[in-house]
Short mmCIF file of C-alpha atoms in Angstrom, two decimals:
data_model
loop_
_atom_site.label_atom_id
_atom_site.label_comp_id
_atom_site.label_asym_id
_atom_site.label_seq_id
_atom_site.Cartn_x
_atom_site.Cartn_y
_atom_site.Cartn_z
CA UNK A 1270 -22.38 -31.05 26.48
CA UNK A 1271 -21.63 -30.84 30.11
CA UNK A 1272 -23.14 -29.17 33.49
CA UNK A 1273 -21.72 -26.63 35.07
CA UNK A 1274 -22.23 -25.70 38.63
CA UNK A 1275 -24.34 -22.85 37.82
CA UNK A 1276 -26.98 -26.01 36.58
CA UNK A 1277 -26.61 -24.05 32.91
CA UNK A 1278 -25.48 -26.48 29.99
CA UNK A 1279 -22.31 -25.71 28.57
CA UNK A 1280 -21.18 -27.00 25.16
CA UNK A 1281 -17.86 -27.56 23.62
CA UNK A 1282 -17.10 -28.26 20.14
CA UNK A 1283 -13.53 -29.79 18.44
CA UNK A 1284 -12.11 -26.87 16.65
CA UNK A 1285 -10.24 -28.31 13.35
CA UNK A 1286 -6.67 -27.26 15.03
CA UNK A 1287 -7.80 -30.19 17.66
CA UNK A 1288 -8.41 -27.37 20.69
CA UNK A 1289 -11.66 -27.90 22.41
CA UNK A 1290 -13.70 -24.83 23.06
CA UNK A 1291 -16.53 -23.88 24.92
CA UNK A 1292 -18.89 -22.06 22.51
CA UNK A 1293 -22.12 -21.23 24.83
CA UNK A 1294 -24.07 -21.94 27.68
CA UNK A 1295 -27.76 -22.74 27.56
CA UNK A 1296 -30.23 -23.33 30.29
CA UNK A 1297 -31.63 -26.11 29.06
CA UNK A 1298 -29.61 -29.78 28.09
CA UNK A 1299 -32.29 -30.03 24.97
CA UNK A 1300 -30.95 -26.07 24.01
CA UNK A 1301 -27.82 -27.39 24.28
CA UNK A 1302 -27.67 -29.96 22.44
CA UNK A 1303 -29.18 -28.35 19.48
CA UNK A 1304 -26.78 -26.10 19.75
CA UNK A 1305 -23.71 -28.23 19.50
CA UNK A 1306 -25.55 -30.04 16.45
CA UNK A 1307 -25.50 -26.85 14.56
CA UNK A 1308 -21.90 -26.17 15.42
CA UNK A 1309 -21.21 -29.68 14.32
CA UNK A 1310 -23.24 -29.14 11.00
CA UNK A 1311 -21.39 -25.57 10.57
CA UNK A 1312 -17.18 -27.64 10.92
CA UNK A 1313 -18.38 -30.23 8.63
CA UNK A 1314 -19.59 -27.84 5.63
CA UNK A 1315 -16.58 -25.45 6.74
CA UNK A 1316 -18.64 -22.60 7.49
CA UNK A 1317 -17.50 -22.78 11.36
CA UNK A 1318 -16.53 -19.40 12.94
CA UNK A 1319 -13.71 -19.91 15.50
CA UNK A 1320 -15.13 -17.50 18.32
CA UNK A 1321 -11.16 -17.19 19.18
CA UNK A 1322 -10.60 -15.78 16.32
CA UNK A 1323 -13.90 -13.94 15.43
CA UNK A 1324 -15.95 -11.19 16.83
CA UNK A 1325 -19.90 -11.63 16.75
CA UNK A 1326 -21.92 -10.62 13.88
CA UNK A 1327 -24.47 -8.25 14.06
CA UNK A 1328 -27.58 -10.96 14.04
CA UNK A 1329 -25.69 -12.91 17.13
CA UNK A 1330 -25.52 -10.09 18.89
CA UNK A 1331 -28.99 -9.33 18.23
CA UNK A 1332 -30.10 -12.72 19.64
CA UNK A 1333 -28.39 -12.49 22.87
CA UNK A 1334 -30.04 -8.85 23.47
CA UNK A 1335 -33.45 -10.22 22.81
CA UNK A 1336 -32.78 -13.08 25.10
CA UNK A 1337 -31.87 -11.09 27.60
CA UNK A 1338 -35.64 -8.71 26.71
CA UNK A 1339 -37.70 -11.77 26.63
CA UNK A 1340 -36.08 -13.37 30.16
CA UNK A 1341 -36.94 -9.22 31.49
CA UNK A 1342 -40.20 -8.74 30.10
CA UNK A 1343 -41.15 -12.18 32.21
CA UNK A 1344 -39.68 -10.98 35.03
CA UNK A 1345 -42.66 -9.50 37.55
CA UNK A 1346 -40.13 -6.99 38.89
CA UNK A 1347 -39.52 -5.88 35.53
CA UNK A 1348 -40.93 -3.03 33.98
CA UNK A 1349 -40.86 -4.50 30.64
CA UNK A 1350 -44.03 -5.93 28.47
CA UNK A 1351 -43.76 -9.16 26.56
CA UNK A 1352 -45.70 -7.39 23.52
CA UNK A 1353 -42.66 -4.90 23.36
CA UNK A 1354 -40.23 -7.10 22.83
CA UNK A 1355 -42.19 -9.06 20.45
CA UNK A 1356 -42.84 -5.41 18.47
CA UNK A 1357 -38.76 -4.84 18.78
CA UNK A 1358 -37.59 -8.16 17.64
CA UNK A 1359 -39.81 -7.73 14.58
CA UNK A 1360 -38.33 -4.31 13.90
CA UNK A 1361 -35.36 -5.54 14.09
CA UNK A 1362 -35.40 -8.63 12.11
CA UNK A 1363 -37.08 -6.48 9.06
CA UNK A 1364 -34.93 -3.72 9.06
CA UNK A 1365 -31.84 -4.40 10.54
CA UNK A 1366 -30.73 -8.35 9.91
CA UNK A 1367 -31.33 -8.28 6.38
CA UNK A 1368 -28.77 -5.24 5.76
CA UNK A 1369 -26.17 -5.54 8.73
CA UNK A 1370 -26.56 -8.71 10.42
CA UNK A 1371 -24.32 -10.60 8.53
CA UNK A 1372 -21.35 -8.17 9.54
CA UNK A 1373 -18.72 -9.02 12.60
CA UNK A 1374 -19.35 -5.99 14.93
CA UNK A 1375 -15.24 -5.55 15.14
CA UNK A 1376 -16.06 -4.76 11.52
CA UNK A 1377 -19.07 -2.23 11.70
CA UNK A 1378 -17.91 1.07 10.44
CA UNK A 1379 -19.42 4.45 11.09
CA UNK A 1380 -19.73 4.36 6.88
CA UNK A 1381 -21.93 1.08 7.56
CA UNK A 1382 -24.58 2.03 10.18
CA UNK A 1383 -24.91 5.77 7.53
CA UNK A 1384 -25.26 3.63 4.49
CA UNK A 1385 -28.13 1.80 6.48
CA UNK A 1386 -29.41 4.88 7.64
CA UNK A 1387 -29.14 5.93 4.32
CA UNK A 1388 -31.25 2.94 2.66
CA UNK A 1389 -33.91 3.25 5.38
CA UNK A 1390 -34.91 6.80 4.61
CA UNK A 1391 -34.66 5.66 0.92
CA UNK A 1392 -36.77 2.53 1.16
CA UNK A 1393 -40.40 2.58 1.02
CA UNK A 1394 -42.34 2.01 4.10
CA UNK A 1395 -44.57 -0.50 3.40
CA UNK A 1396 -47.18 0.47 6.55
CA UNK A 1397 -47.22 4.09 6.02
CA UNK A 1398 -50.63 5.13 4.48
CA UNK A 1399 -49.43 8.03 2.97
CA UNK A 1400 -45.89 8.50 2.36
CA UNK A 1401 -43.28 6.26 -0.04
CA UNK A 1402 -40.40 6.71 2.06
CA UNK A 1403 -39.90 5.92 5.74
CA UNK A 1404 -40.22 8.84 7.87
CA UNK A 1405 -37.10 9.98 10.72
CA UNK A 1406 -39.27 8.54 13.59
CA UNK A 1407 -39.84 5.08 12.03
CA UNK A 1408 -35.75 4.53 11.82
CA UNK A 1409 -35.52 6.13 15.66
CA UNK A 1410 -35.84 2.93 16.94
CA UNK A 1411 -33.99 0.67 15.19
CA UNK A 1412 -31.09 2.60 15.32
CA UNK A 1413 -31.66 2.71 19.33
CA UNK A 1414 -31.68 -0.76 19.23
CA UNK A 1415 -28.53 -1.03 17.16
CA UNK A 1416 -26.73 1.44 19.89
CA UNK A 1417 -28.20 -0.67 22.68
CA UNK A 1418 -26.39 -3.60 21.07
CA UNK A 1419 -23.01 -1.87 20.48
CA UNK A 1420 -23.27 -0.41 23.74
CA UNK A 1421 -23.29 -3.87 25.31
CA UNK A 1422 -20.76 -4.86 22.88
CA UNK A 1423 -18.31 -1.88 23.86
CA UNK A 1424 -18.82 -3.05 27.44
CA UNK A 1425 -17.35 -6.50 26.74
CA UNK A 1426 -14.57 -5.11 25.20
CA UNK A 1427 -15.30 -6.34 21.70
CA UNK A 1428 -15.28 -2.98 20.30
CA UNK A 1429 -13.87 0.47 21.27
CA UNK A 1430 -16.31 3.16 19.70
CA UNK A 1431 -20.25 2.70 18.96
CA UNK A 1432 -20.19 3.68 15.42
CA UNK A 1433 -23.85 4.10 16.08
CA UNK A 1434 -23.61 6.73 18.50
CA UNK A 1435 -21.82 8.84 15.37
CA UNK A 1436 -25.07 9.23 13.28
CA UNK A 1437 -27.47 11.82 13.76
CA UNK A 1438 -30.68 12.50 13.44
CA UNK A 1439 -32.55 14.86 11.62
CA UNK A 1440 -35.15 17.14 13.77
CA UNK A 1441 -38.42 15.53 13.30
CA UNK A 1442 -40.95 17.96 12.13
CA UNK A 1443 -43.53 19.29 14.89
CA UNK A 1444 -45.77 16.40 16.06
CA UNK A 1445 -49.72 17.41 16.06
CA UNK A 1446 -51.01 19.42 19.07
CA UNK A 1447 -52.53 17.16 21.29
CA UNK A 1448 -56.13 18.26 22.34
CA UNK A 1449 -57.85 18.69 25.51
CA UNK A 1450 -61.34 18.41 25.61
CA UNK A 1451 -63.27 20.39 28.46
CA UNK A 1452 -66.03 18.91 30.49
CA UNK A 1453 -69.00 19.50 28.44
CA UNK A 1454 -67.27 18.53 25.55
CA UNK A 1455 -66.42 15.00 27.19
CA UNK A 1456 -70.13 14.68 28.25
CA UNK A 1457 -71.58 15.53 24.72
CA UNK A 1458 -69.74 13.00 23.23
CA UNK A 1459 -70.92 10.45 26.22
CA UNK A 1460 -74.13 11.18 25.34
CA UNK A 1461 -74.43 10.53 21.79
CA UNK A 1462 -72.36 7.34 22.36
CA UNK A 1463 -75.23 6.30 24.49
CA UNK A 1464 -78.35 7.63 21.95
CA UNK A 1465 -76.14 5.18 19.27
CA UNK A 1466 -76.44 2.08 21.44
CA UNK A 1467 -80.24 1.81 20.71
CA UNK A 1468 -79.70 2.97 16.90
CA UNK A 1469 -77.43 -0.05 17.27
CA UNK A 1470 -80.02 -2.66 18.19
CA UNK A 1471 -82.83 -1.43 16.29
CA UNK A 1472 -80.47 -2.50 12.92
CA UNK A 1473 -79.46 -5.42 14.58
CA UNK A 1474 -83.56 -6.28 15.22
CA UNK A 1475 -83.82 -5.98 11.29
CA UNK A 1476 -81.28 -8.68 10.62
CA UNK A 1477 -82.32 -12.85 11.44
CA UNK A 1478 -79.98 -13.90 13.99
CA UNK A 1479 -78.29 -10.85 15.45
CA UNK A 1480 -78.25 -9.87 18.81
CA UNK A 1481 -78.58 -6.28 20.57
CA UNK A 1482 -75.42 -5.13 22.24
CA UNK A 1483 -74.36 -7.00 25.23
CA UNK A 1484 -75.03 -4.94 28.91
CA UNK A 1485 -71.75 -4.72 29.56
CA UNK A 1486 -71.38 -2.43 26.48
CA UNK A 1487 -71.87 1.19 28.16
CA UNK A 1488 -69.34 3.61 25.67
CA UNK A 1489 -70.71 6.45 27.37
CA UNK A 1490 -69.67 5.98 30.67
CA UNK A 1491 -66.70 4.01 29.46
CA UNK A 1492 -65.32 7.31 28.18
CA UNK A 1493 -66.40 9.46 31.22
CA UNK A 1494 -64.31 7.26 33.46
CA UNK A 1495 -61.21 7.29 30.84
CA UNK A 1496 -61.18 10.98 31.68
CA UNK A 1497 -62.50 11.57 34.97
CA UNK A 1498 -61.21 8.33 36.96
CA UNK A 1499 -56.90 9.17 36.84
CA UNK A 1500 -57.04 9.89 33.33
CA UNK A 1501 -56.93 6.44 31.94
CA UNK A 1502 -55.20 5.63 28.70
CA UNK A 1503 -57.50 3.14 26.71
CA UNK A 1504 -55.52 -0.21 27.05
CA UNK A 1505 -55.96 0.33 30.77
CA UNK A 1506 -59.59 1.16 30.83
CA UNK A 1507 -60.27 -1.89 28.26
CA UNK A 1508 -58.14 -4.16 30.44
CA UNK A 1509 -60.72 -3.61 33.59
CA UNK A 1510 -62.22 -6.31 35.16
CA UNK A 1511 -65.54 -6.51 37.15
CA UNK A 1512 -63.40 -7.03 40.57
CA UNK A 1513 -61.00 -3.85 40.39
CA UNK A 1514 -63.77 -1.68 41.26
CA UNK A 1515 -64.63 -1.59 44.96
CA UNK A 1516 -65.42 0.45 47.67
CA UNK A 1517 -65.63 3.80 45.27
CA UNK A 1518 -61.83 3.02 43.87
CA UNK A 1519 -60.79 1.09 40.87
CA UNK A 1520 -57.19 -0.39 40.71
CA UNK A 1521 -55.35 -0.54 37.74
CA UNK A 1522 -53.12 -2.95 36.91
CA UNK A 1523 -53.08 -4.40 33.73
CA UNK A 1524 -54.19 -3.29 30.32
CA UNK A 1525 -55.25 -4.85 27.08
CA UNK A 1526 -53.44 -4.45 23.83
CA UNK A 1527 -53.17 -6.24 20.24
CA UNK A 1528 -55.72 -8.53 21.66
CA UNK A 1529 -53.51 -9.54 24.65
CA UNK A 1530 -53.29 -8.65 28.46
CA UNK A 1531 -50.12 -7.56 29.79
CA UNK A 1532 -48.86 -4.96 32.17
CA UNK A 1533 -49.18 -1.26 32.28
CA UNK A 1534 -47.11 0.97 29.87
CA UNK A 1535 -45.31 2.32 33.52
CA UNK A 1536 -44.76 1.29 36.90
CA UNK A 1537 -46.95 4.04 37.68
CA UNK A 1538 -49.69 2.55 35.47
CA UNK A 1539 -50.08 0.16 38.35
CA UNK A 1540 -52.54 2.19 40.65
CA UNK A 1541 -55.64 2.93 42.25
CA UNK A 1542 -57.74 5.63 41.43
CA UNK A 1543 -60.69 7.58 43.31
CA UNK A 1544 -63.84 7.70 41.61
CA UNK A 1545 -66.13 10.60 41.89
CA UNK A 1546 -69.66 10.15 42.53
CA UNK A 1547 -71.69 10.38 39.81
CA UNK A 1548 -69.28 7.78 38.16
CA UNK A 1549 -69.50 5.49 41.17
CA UNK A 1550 -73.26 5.14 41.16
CA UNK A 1551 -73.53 4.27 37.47
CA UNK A 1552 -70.63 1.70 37.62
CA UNK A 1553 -72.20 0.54 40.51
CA UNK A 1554 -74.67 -0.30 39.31
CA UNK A 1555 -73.33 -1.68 35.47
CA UNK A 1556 -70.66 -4.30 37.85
CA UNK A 1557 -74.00 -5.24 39.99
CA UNK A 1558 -74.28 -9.41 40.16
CA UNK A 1559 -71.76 -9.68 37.68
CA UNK A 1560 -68.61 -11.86 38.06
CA UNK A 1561 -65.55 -10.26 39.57
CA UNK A 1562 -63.34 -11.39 36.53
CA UNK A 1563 -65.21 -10.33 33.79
CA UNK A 1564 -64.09 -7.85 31.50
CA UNK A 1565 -65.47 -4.15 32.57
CA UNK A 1566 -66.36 -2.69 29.58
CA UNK A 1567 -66.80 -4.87 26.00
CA UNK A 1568 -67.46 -4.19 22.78
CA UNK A 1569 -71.32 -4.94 21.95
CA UNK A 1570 -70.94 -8.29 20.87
CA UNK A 1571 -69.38 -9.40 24.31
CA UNK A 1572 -65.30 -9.50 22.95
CA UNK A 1573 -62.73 -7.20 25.14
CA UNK A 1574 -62.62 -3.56 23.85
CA UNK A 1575 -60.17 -2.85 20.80
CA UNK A 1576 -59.23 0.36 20.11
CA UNK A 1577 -59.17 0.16 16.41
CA UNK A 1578 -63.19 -1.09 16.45
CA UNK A 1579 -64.25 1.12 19.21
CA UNK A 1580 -62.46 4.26 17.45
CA UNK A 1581 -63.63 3.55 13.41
CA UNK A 1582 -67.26 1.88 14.69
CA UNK A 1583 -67.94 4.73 18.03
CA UNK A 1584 -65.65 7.42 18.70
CA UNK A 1585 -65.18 9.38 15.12
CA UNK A 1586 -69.16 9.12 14.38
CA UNK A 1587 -69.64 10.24 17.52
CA UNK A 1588 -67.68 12.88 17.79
CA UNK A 1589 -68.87 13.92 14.62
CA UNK A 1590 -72.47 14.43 15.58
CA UNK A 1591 -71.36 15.75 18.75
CA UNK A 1592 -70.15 18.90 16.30
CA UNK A 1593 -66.60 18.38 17.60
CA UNK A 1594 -63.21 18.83 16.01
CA UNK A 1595 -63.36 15.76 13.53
CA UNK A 1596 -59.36 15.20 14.64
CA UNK A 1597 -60.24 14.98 18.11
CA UNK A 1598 -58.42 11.48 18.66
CA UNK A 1599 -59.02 8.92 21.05
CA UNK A 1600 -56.08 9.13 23.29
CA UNK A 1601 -56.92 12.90 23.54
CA UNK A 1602 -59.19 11.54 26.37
CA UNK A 1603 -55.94 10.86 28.68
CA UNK A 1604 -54.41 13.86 27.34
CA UNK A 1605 -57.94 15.27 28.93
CA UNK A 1606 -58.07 13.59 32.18
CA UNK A 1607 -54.47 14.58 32.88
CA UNK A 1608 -55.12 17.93 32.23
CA UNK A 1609 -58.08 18.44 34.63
CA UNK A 1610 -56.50 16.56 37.03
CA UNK A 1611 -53.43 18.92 37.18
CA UNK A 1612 -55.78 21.67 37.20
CA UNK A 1613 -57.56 20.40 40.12
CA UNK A 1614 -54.15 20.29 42.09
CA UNK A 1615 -53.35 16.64 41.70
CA UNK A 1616 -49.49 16.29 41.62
CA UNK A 1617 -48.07 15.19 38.33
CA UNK A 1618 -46.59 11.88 39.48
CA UNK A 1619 -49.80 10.45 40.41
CA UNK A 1620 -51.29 11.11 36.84
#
């Protein structure tokens, strides 16, 4: 294990031939030097893959993409989210290692990556509620990320066609018709969310030891701003603090998601929105002598808003008794916001 003048750690291993070669850089001397003790492990048992003589498998590959996603997605400058890559790695280590990581990528026909497709369509999906096989948009993006790979591969030389590339897709069928609500609509559903707050702490009166739901629980006006304050998607509504709304504006900038903060979905999810004035008085007063980094909005026991409570526990009843659609979903409140804010003459980019 040596430095190099780049301050990375470079190791070397001795080949059986005798030859010395330099197998890797890391950025740390502790990386490295696991690293050479698992090349050392690998000569000894003869299980060694001369990288002179050997393209990279599949897996190996694989690893230096992600390494190169994780180092982005902590980037600042980067519009890449940590939670992504975390979601992409486990796609790919469940449906891709198992079946083609083991194979060099000079190797890696075109008959291959169809086989895989092949056994993917074939397999059942284990998360899928209703169907037994995997569906055409749950293989899309693996097999992007196994083109992504190849096409990094085909830059470095070490292969001349992305088999990948070669395998198409089936249309997928029609996706559902996303809804747009209209104003009253949004504001009857506001308004039962608020008449179930009290039905909500009269139960929790009849029980010893519960508590009635925190004041920072307002789903009514949480839902009114989604829409009519730049046509929020939820993660960035639920990912609001006390202190990003000031002087009649709120600035986004961060949203909450699988119980975690991280950055918008876009660059452009990093903004500041007008609010209008109904909506300013009443969040005017719910942020009044509050902290400036407490959470917004909360679910009624206090905890950051998750989707998957707030839609099950709030939105669907309400909805319900609002005598709406019952498939009016959630995120058909940004659908909503965007489309009144086009209407209004608001240019596309900013929403």
């Amino acid at each position: 294990v040596r430095q190099l003048k780049s301050k990375r750690w470079q190791v070397r291993v001795q080949a059986p031939d005798g030859g010395r070669i330099p197998v890797g850089t890391y950025a740390t001397r502790t990386d490295a030097e696991v690293a050479l003790a698992r090349h050392v492990s690998e000569i000894d048992s003869g299980s060694w893959r001369d990288p002179r003589t050997t393209t990279p498998t599949i897996t190996e590959l694989g690893d230096a993409w992600f390494a190169r996603r994780t180092a982005d997605a902590l980037d600042p400058d980067v519009n890449l989210r940590e939670a992504t890559v975390i979601e992409e790695r486990g796609i790919w280590d469940l449906m891709v290692v198992p079946h083609l990581g083991h194979i060099e990528v000079a190797n890696l026909s075109y008959e291959d990556v169809l086989a895989w497709f092949d056994l993917m369509r074939s397999t059942r999906d284990d998360n899928a509620k209703t169907r037994k096989t995997r569906s055409i948009n749950r293989i899309k993006k693996p097999l992007s990320m196994i083109r992504r790979v190849l096409r990094d591969a085909q830059r470095a030389g070490q292969v001349e066609t992305n088999v990948a590339e070669l395998v198409e897709l089936p249309k997928s069928a029609p996706k559902e018709t996303k809804y747009c609500m209209s104003l009253p609509q949004v504001a009857a559903v506001a308004a039962v969310l608020d008449e179930m707050v009290p039905e909500y702490n009269a139960q929790q009166a009849k029980l010893p030891g519960r508590q009635p739901a925190a004041a920072s629980f307002k789903p009514g006006l949480f839902v009114s701003m989604m829409v009519l304050c730049g046509a929020m998607r939820f993660g960035e509504a639920a990912g609001l603090r006390v202190g990003d709304v000031r002087d009649g504006r709120i600035r986004i900038e961060r949203s909450f998601r699988k119980g975690e903060i991280t950055k918008p979905k876009t660059y452009a999810g990093i903004r500041t929105v007008s609010v209008s004035e109904q909506i300013s008085v009443a969040l005017a007063v719910h942020v009044a002598d509050r902290d400036a980094d407490e959470p917004l909005f909360t679910l009624p026991n206090g905890s950051r808003l998750d989707s998957n409570n707030f839609r099950g526990r709030w939105w669907i009843p309400a909805v319900k008794r609002a005598g709406l659609e019952p498939s009016i979903r959630l995120h058909d409140l940004r659908h909503t916001g965007v489309s009144l804010a086009l209407a209004a003459g608001v240019p596309a980019t900013d929403v």
